[in-house]
Amino acid sequence: MIIYQNTKGGFTQDVRNNKIAQKIEDAFYEHCVSHNNSAEYRSWANSMQYMCNVLDDSAISDDCNIAIEYQIPLTGRRIDFLIAGVDDNNQNNVVIVELKQWETSEPTTSSGVVRAYTGGALRSVTHPSYQAYSYARSIECFNEAVEEDHIHFFPCAYLHNYKESSRSNIDSPHYADAVNSAPLFLSEDCTKLRSFIKRYIHQRAGKDLLMCIENGKLRPSKSLQDTLTSMLHGNEEFFLIDEQKVAYELVKKALDKAISGRDFKYTIIIQGGPGTGKSVVAIQLLCDLIKKGHTALYVTKNSAPRDVYFAKLQQDNFRSKYINNLFRGAGSFIDAEPNTFDCILADEAHRLQMKSGLFRNKGESQVKEIINAAKVSVFFIDEQQRVTSADACTVDMIRQYAREMHSNIIEGEEYNLSAQFRCNGSDSYIALINSILGIHSSPNTLLDLDYDIQVFDSPTKMREALRAKNTNNKSRMLAGYCYEWKSKTKAHEVDIRLEDGFEAQWNFNNAGPWAINPNSFDQVGCIHTSQGLEFDYVGVIIGKDLVYKDGQVQTDASERADSDRSLLGIKNKADAADTIIRNTYKTLLTRGQKGCYIYCEDKPLAGYIREQIQNMRQTTVQDVTPLVTEPEKLSPILEDAPEDEKYISMYPVYTIRAACGYFGNLEPVSQLGWMHVSGYGKKDRTKFIVQASGHSMEPRIHDGDYCLFETYKGGSREGKIVLAEHHGEVDSDYEGAYSIKVYHSKKKYDEFGDWEHESITLQPLNRSYDSINIIAEDAESFRIVGEFIETIDLE
């Protein structure tokens, strides 16, 4: 999906008329995509000025095509800037530019990972060159138009604020692989970037290459089960993107330290929802670690993915003993000696149990046993995918046992996976499912229309619609466990009977795993045979354990089959059973990469789901707010700052919530902490930070923005944005404290020939707000606290 598109000439005009940021913002809403990110808005206004300057060369034709914010198919990631055209040889080319606002960064010992201030804190992130390269390769993998139209990609990164004096931090031999794949350009490299683009883009191509990519047919989606053999042979099948790469490199670094004897033992916690690539990272690590001679294992409680991997590898002539040495069940480490293995990768860790064995009477804790057995234990976990009463693993449990086993714990926001790579990269679909199931509140955003979600009144019609999608054996039916498994003992018994003459059996494994058996389409999978796997399309039968009643979605554990052991011991514990049922359906409903078809036994529930889909598709632009599933932002305020950074790159933040409306209430002022600000470099105790409240200074200052001010030292304030303090009356009837506005005043000579204020006006930028007039007699209780410098970019 391309958000903004234009020719070079049209783009240049939008930038020079200072309209580019607003046009990009408007384009988001026109494409039915929510966007409410003031920092990103400011970054567009800033970065596009630099790109306009780079492209200011007649050798690059004005009719070349430009795109901004292109969403990579089947992912939730967007590319900042693309320009398309042909070179001197008439070759179709696209240059990808990854843009960053950074002024500096810190190197790491990990390949393709740097430390930079983003989100208000110093975090590990992918090197911009690696990011650009991985995005380009992802498009090449997903889009058939790239091959059909002979389109060549040339990625690069442009850090237009980055200081040349810090180049060695980001452009060094350590990062040579990334920079060679996608050249890096810093603040003084405008001419070099222009030359790079001119090498590949001179004239407009014979067709609009960006629209060819936009409308190009997507290649069949890759799945781990289809690519595992190639990965074990050392081939690159998946290109780890952003936080996936950071997590991958983190594990490798920890293993290097553990093997070298430094700190010796590590436990790493990587959290991520369905479709964020947990299994991709785990399998990529497995393949790369064993290739380097490490003893590494992939472990799951659920046997379904292991059975599929085993079958696939056997087909490709891998020996059973070799496969069994790579893929283990979670109960395999009861008697393991400490640190037997270099690395154990525990996927779907939320499924780990306390006891092992058929009767769950062996061992102490699967989590503890895995930590004990490995020098480095890695837990990929999503607590909202715990689907049986025996699923015991939580993040807190991992921490507890890691401390007990004297293992160093590594976790954090920067290592968690958030980008959506299933469900066609649709974060809003995940938000919709969370909302319907009551896991999170209503997303109030527009539904991505390129994810195929349909609700059927007939299970037979759903099955036939799904069958039409099963051209490559990657579509399956799934159901909640509301139906007895009669065919387990009587092969010809029907397990599921529904309206419209629908009959089906539960999944079987007689001729290989159900998920990949070409004859298993008409069987129905359950949570145990589908969790940890993905399909192109799924058709989900929602049984009577989930209903819509009294205006809300409710669960009914009594409707589960008697043979269902997932609620063992908790059927009469309403809250626990409720969570398991909702988590089960969330897991089933998020198995499809391209689409999900739904049939509900409860007709009111079907109507409710239809209504929620329709409401999201009809939401007006004015109603759009950010998705509820966006990861919670960490506070950018730190309790303290290093002494050598105070008043240089870290400035004090005060409790003032300065009104961008009228004056806020007067409260005692105290220091909250410290916040990082780039770009100043020498000690200045006059700078401080407060948070804006309200909308009167939009579009320059938005509600919630952190604003950097300089203490007022005297001199003219006319026409400047100021932080004003007032303890008297405002417009004769308002008593207040602090406000951010544009300062204007009229003066006159008093009776002694000195200047005095005739009037003071604090003017908003947003015309929907009125100015604040300070009564002349009350001017003594009014003062300017500081002059505005900038809002702080937290991205």
PDB file of C-alpha atoms in Angstrom, residues 7-215:
ATOM      1  CA  THR A   7       5.948  12.853  -9.495  1.00  0.00           C
ATOM      2  CA  LYS A   8       9.228  14.448  -8.483  1.00  0.00           C
ATOM      3  CA  GLY A   9       7.847  17.788  -9.692  1.00  0.00           C
ATOM      4  CA  GLY A  10       4.627  17.440  -7.696  1.00  0.00           C
ATOM      5  CA  PHE A  11       6.523  16.330  -4.612  1.00  0.00           C
ATOM      6  CA  THR A  12       8.880  19.310  -4.911  1.00  0.00           C
ATOM      7  CA  GLN A  13       5.923  21.682  -5.133  1.00  0.00           C
ATOM      8  CA  ASP A  14       4.289  20.158  -2.042  1.00  0.00           C
ATOM      9  CA  VAL A  15       7.518  20.546  -0.078  1.00  0.00           C
ATOM     10  CA  ARG A  16       8.204  24.118  -1.169  1.00  0.00           C
ATOM     11  CA  ASN A  17       4.625  25.132  -0.384  1.00  0.00           C
ATOM     12  CA  ASN A  18       5.058  23.610   3.084  1.00  0.00           C
ATOM     13  CA  LYS A  19       2.190  21.187   2.423  1.00  0.00           C
ATOM     14  CA  ILE A  20       3.986  17.843   2.334  1.00  0.00           C
ATOM     15  CA  ALA A  21       3.412  16.724   5.937  1.00  0.00           C
ATOM     16  CA  GLN A  22      -0.284  17.540   5.818  1.00  0.00           C
ATOM     17  CA  LYS A  23      -0.691  15.846   2.447  1.00  0.00           C
ATOM     18  CA  ILE A  24       0.896  12.663   3.786  1.00  0.00           C
ATOM     19  CA  GLU A  25      -1.314  12.831   6.871  1.00  0.00           C
ATOM     20  CA  ASP A  26      -4.419  13.330   4.711  1.00  0.00           C
ATOM     21  CA  ALA A  27      -3.371  10.432   2.487  1.00  0.00           C
ATOM     22  CA  PHE A  28      -3.352   8.086   5.484  1.00  0.00           C
ATOM     23  CA  TYR A  29      -7.016   8.829   6.121  1.00  0.00           C
ATOM     24  CA  GLU A  30      -7.866   8.615   2.427  1.00  0.00           C
ATOM     25  CA  HIS A  31      -6.428   5.090   2.491  1.00  0.00           C
ATOM     26  CA  CYS A  32      -8.508   4.234   5.571  1.00  0.00           C
ATOM     27  CA  VAL A  33      -5.447   3.960   7.796  1.00  0.00           C
ATOM     28  CA  SER A  34      -5.454   5.569  11.213  1.00  0.00           C
ATOM     29  CA  HIS A  35      -2.571   7.885  12.029  1.00  0.00           C
ATOM     30  CA  ASN A  36      -2.133  10.145  15.014  1.00  0.00           C
ATOM     31  CA  ASN A  37       1.586  10.599  15.516  1.00  0.00           C
ATOM     32  CA  SER A  38       2.715  14.183  15.894  1.00  0.00           C
ATOM     33  CA  ALA A  39       6.396  13.211  16.010  1.00  0.00           C
ATOM     34  CA  GLU A  40       6.118  11.406  12.679  1.00  0.00           C
ATOM     35  CA  TYR A  41       4.263  14.406  11.235  1.00  0.00           C
ATOM     36  CA  ARG A  42       7.172  16.641  12.215  1.00  0.00           C
ATOM     37  CA  SER A  43       9.681  14.172  10.826  1.00  0.00           C
ATOM     38  CA  TRP A  44       7.932  14.304   7.427  1.00  0.00           C
ATOM     39  CA  ALA A  45       8.071  18.088   7.402  1.00  0.00           C
ATOM     40  CA  ASN A  46      11.770  17.951   8.245  1.00  0.00           C
ATOM     41  CA  SER A  47      13.052  14.971   6.252  1.00  0.00           C
ATOM     42  CA  MET A  48      11.175  15.780   3.050  1.00  0.00           C
ATOM     43  CA  GLN A  49      12.862  19.187   2.929  1.00  0.00           C
ATOM     44  CA  TYR A  50      16.181  17.360   2.821  1.00  0.00           C
ATOM     45  CA  MET A  51      14.984  14.919   0.166  1.00  0.00           C
ATOM     46  CA  CYS A  52      13.685  17.799  -1.929  1.00  0.00           C
ATOM     47  CA  ASN A  53      17.143  19.341  -1.777  1.00  0.00           C
ATOM     48  CA  VAL A  54      18.775  16.035  -2.739  1.00  0.00           C
ATOM     49  CA  LEU A  55      16.528  15.700  -5.804  1.00  0.00           C
ATOM     50  CA  ASP A  56      17.116  19.290  -6.927  1.00  0.00           C
ATOM     51  CA  ASP A  57      18.959  18.306 -10.072  1.00  0.00           C
ATOM     52  CA  SER A  58      17.737  18.561 -13.649  1.00  0.00           C
ATOM     53  CA  ALA A  59      19.410  15.220 -14.415  1.00  0.00           C
ATOM     54  CA  ILE A  60      16.572  13.596 -12.453  1.00  0.00           C
ATOM     55  CA  SER A  61      13.464  14.166 -14.545  1.00  0.00           C
ATOM     56  CA  ASP A  62      10.495  15.917 -12.905  1.00  0.00           C
ATOM     57  CA  ASP A  63       8.129  13.182 -14.070  1.00  0.00           C
ATOM     58  CA  CYS A  64       9.909  10.374 -12.195  1.00  0.00           C
ATOM     59  CA  ASN A  65       7.585   8.670  -9.731  1.00  0.00           C
ATOM     60  CA  ILE A  66       7.867   9.107  -5.972  1.00  0.00           C
ATOM     61  CA  ALA A  67       6.176   7.234  -3.120  1.00  0.00           C
ATOM     62  CA  ILE A  68       6.233   7.968   0.607  1.00  0.00           C
ATOM     63  CA  GLU A  69       5.197   5.490   3.318  1.00  0.00           C
ATOM     64  CA  TYR A  70       4.869   2.288   1.293  1.00  0.00           C
ATOM     65  CA  GLN A  71       3.652  -0.660   3.360  1.00  0.00           C
ATOM     66  CA  ILE A  72       5.514  -3.862   2.523  1.00  0.00           C
ATOM     67  CA  PRO A  73       3.025  -6.630   1.617  1.00  0.00           C
ATOM     68  CA  LEU A  74       2.211  -9.163   4.347  1.00  0.00           C
ATOM     69  CA  THR A  75       3.936  -7.010   6.969  1.00  0.00           C
ATOM     70  CA  GLY A  76       3.093  -4.019   9.096  1.00  0.00           C
ATOM     71  CA  ARG A  77       6.268  -2.168   8.083  1.00  0.00           C
ATOM     72  CA  ARG A  78       6.496   0.920   5.871  1.00  0.00           C
ATOM     73  CA  ILE A  79       9.286   2.283   3.676  1.00  0.00           C
ATOM     74  CA  ASP A  80       9.955   6.000   4.087  1.00  0.00           C
ATOM     75  CA  PHE A  81      10.774   7.084   0.532  1.00  0.00           C
ATOM     76  CA  LEU A  82      10.998   5.544  -2.943  1.00  0.00           C
ATOM     77  CA  ILE A  83      11.818   7.067  -6.316  1.00  0.00           C
ATOM     78  CA  ALA A  84      11.402   5.095  -9.555  1.00  0.00           C
ATOM     79  CA  GLY A  85      12.637   5.552 -13.117  1.00  0.00           C
ATOM     80  CA  VAL A  86      15.208   4.277 -15.594  1.00  0.00           C
ATOM     81  CA  ASP A  87      18.950   4.703 -15.942  1.00  0.00           C
ATOM     82  CA  ASP A  88      21.062   5.346 -19.059  1.00  0.00           C
ATOM     83  CA  ASN A  89      20.583   1.730 -20.118  1.00  0.00           C
ATOM     84  CA  ASN A  90      16.795   2.003 -19.817  1.00  0.00           C
ATOM     85  CA  GLN A  91      16.797  -0.409 -16.856  1.00  0.00           C
ATOM     86  CA  ASN A  92      13.788  -0.193 -14.514  1.00  0.00           C
ATOM     87  CA  ASN A  93      15.070   0.902 -11.106  1.00  0.00           C
ATOM     88  CA  VAL A  94      13.678   1.878  -7.713  1.00  0.00           C
ATOM     89  CA  VAL A  95      15.800   3.608  -5.087  1.00  0.00           C
ATOM     90  CA  ILE A  96      14.682   3.043  -1.487  1.00  0.00           C
ATOM     91  CA  VAL A  97      15.686   5.672   1.079  1.00  0.00           C
ATOM     92  CA  GLU A  98      15.408   4.921   4.802  1.00  0.00           C
ATOM     93  CA  LEU A  99      15.265   8.283   6.600  1.00  0.00           C
ATOM     94  CA  LYS A 100      16.377   8.942  10.173  1.00  0.00           C
ATOM     95  CA  GLN A 101      16.329  12.046  12.359  1.00  0.00           C
ATOM     96  CA  TRP A 102      19.254  10.824  14.466  1.00  0.00           C
ATOM     97  CA  GLU A 103      22.160  13.116  15.243  1.00  0.00           C
ATOM     98  CA  THR A 104      24.345  10.393  16.699  1.00  0.00           C
ATOM     99  CA  SER A 105      24.271   6.764  17.790  1.00  0.00           C
ATOM    100  CA  GLU A 106      26.375   4.202  19.611  1.00  0.00           C
ATOM    101  CA  PRO A 107      27.930   1.097  18.048  1.00  0.00           C
ATOM    102  CA  THR A 108      27.305  -2.397  19.374  1.00  0.00           C
ATOM    103  CA  THR A 109      29.180  -5.641  18.969  1.00  0.00           C
ATOM    104  CA  SER A 110      26.140  -7.176  17.229  1.00  0.00           C
ATOM    105  CA  SER A 111      25.983  -7.343  13.450  1.00  0.00           C
ATOM    106  CA  GLY A 112      23.517  -4.855  11.993  1.00  0.00           C
ATOM    107  CA  VAL A 113      22.473  -3.389  15.354  1.00  0.00           C
ATOM    108  CA  VAL A 114      23.191   0.057  16.816  1.00  0.00           C
ATOM    109  CA  ARG A 115      22.069   1.977  19.896  1.00  0.00           C
ATOM    110  CA  ALA A 116      20.123   5.159  19.232  1.00  0.00           C
ATOM    111  CA  TYR A 117      17.686   7.453  20.996  1.00  0.00           C
ATOM    112  CA  THR A 118      14.196   6.560  19.843  1.00  0.00           C
ATOM    113  CA  GLY A 119      10.922   6.589  21.722  1.00  0.00           C
ATOM    114  CA  GLY A 120      12.544   8.862  24.302  1.00  0.00           C
ATOM    115  CA  ALA A 121      15.220   6.386  25.364  1.00  0.00           C
ATOM    116  CA  LEU A 122      18.455   4.800  24.195  1.00  0.00           C
ATOM    117  CA  ARG A 123      17.536   1.479  22.542  1.00  0.00           C
ATOM    118  CA  SER A 124      19.030  -1.272  20.422  1.00  0.00           C
ATOM    119  CA  VAL A 125      17.686  -0.933  16.871  1.00  0.00           C
ATOM    120  CA  THR A 126      18.622  -2.183  13.438  1.00  0.00           C
ATOM    121  CA  HIS A 127      21.315  -0.301  11.551  1.00  0.00           C
ATOM    122  CA  PRO A 128      19.521   1.953   9.023  1.00  0.00           C
ATOM    123  CA  SER A 129      21.404   0.344   6.121  1.00  0.00           C
ATOM    124  CA  TYR A 130      20.369  -3.139   7.211  1.00  0.00           C
ATOM    125  CA  GLN A 131      16.813  -1.876   7.616  1.00  0.00           C
ATOM    126  CA  ALA A 132      16.726  -0.496   4.068  1.00  0.00           C
ATOM    127  CA  TYR A 133      18.287  -3.669   2.665  1.00  0.00           C
ATOM    128  CA  SER A 134      15.868  -5.999   4.485  1.00  0.00           C
ATOM    129  CA  TYR A 135      12.896  -3.968   3.273  1.00  0.00           C
ATOM    130  CA  ALA A 136      14.101  -4.157  -0.338  1.00  0.00           C
ATOM    131  CA  ARG A 137      14.632  -7.906  -0.143  1.00  0.00           C
ATOM    132  CA  SER A 138      11.196  -8.388   1.414  1.00  0.00           C
ATOM    133  CA  ILE A 139       9.504  -6.658  -1.532  1.00  0.00           C
ATOM    134  CA  GLU A 140      11.504  -8.795  -3.966  1.00  0.00           C
ATOM    135  CA  CYS A 141      10.351 -11.932  -2.151  1.00  0.00           C
ATOM    136  CA  PHE A 142       6.667 -11.028  -1.957  1.00  0.00           C
ATOM    137  CA  ASN A 143       5.895  -9.248  -5.233  1.00  0.00           C
ATOM    138  CA  GLU A 144       5.758 -10.991  -8.630  1.00  0.00           C
ATOM    139  CA  ALA A 145       5.802  -7.661 -10.484  1.00  0.00           C
ATOM    140  CA  VAL A 146       9.433  -7.193  -9.485  1.00  0.00           C
ATOM    141  CA  GLU A 147      10.444 -10.152 -11.627  1.00  0.00           C
ATOM    142  CA  GLU A 148       7.849  -9.700 -14.375  1.00  0.00           C
ATOM    143  CA  ASP A 149       8.712  -6.038 -14.989  1.00  0.00           C
ATOM    144  CA  HIS A 150      12.455  -6.513 -14.370  1.00  0.00           C
ATOM    145  CA  ILE A 151      12.505  -3.992 -11.526  1.00  0.00           C
ATOM    146  CA  HIS A 152      15.794  -3.589  -9.670  1.00  0.00           C
ATOM    147  CA  PHE A 153      15.976  -2.193  -6.123  1.00  0.00           C
ATOM    148  CA  PHE A 154      18.791  -0.054  -4.753  1.00  0.00           C
ATOM    149  CA  PRO A 155      18.371   0.647  -1.028  1.00  0.00           C
ATOM    150  CA  CYS A 156      20.203   3.264   0.996  1.00  0.00           C
ATOM    151  CA  ALA A 157      19.891   5.192   4.269  1.00  0.00           C
ATOM    152  CA  TYR A 158      19.988   8.960   4.761  1.00  0.00           C
ATOM    153  CA  LEU A 159      20.635  10.356   8.251  1.00  0.00           C
ATOM    154  CA  HIS A 160      20.422  14.012   7.369  1.00  0.00           C
ATOM    155  CA  ASN A 161      21.002  15.299  10.925  1.00  0.00           C
ATOM    156  CA  TYR A 162      23.820  12.883  11.775  1.00  0.00           C
ATOM    157  CA  LYS A 163      27.053  14.592  12.726  1.00  0.00           C
ATOM    158  CA  GLU A 164      30.094  13.797  10.629  1.00  0.00           C
ATOM    159  CA  SER A 165      32.171  13.684  13.807  1.00  0.00           C
ATOM    160  CA  SER A 166      30.202  10.587  14.892  1.00  0.00           C
ATOM    161  CA  ARG A 167      30.529   8.703  11.595  1.00  0.00           C
ATOM    162  CA  SER A 168      32.733   5.990  13.076  1.00  0.00           C
ATOM    163  CA  ASN A 169      29.863   4.986  15.365  1.00  0.00           C
ATOM    164  CA  ILE A 170      27.705   3.920  12.443  1.00  0.00           C
ATOM    165  CA  ASP A 171      29.970   3.607   9.404  1.00  0.00           C
ATOM    166  CA  SER A 172      32.815   1.318  10.411  1.00  0.00           C
ATOM    167  CA  PRO A 173      34.261  -2.023   9.246  1.00  0.00           C
ATOM    168  CA  HIS A 174      31.974  -3.735  11.784  1.00  0.00           C
ATOM    169  CA  TYR A 175      28.944  -2.549   9.780  1.00  0.00           C
ATOM    170  CA  ALA A 176      30.555  -3.026   6.363  1.00  0.00           C
ATOM    171  CA  ASP A 177      28.152  -5.788   5.268  1.00  0.00           C
ATOM    172  CA  ALA A 178      25.124  -3.597   5.928  1.00  0.00           C
ATOM    173  CA  VAL A 179      26.603  -0.440   4.424  1.00  0.00           C
ATOM    174  CA  ASN A 180      27.853  -2.280   1.343  1.00  0.00           C
ATOM    175  CA  SER A 181      24.341  -3.637   0.793  1.00  0.00           C
ATOM    176  CA  ALA A 182      22.700  -0.241   1.331  1.00  0.00           C
ATOM    177  CA  PRO A 183      25.015   2.802   1.261  1.00  0.00           C
ATOM    178  CA  LEU A 184      24.850   5.197   4.192  1.00  0.00           C
ATOM    179  CA  PHE A 185      24.646   8.978   3.789  1.00  0.00           C
ATOM    180  CA  LEU A 186      25.043  11.458   6.663  1.00  0.00           C
ATOM    181  CA  SER A 187      24.405  15.177   7.098  1.00  0.00           C
ATOM    182  CA  GLU A 188      27.248  16.302   4.815  1.00  0.00           C
ATOM    183  CA  ASP A 189      26.530  13.712   2.126  1.00  0.00           C
ATOM    184  CA  CYS A 190      23.712  15.411   0.224  1.00  0.00           C
ATOM    185  CA  THR A 191      25.758  15.567  -2.988  1.00  0.00           C
ATOM    186  CA  LYS A 192      26.837  11.923  -2.635  1.00  0.00           C
ATOM    187  CA  LEU A 193      23.256  10.772  -2.171  1.00  0.00           C
ATOM    188  CA  ARG A 194      22.200  12.811  -5.206  1.00  0.00           C
ATOM    189  CA  SER A 195      24.909  11.108  -7.262  1.00  0.00           C
ATOM    190  CA  PHE A 196      23.787   7.697  -5.980  1.00  0.00           C
ATOM    191  CA  ILE A 197      20.211   8.348  -7.069  1.00  0.00           C
ATOM    192  CA  LYS A 198      21.286   9.788 -10.432  1.00  0.00           C
ATOM    193  CA  ARG A 199      23.233   6.594 -11.129  1.00  0.00           C
ATOM    194  CA  TYR A 200      19.930   4.685 -11.268  1.00  0.00           C
ATOM    195  CA  ILE A 201      17.219   7.277 -11.929  1.00  0.00           C
ATOM    196  CA  HIS A 202      17.348   9.639 -14.895  1.00  0.00           C
ATOM    197  CA  GLN A 203      13.995   9.504 -16.654  1.00  0.00           C
ATOM    198  CA  ARG A 204      10.499   8.231 -15.981  1.00  0.00           C
ATOM    199  CA  ALA A 205      10.072   4.571 -16.899  1.00  0.00           C
ATOM    200  CA  GLY A 206       7.769   3.499 -19.703  1.00  0.00           C
ATOM    201  CA  LYS A 207       5.233   2.512 -17.033  1.00  0.00           C
ATOM    202  CA  ASP A 208       4.620   3.662 -13.467  1.00  0.00           C
ATOM    203  CA  LEU A 209       6.903   1.191 -11.673  1.00  0.00           C
ATOM    204  CA  LEU A 210       5.591   2.050  -8.229  1.00  0.00           C
ATOM    205  CA  MET A 211       2.030   1.298  -9.289  1.00  0.00           C
ATOM    206  CA  CYS A 212       3.242  -1.946 -10.850  1.00  0.00           C
ATOM    207  CA  ILE A 213       4.566  -2.882  -7.438  1.00  0.00           C
ATOM    208  CA  GLU A 214       1.435  -1.583  -5.697  1.00  0.00           C
ATOM    209  CA  ASN A 215      -0.850  -3.663  -7.899  1.00  0.00           C
TER     210      ASN A 215
END
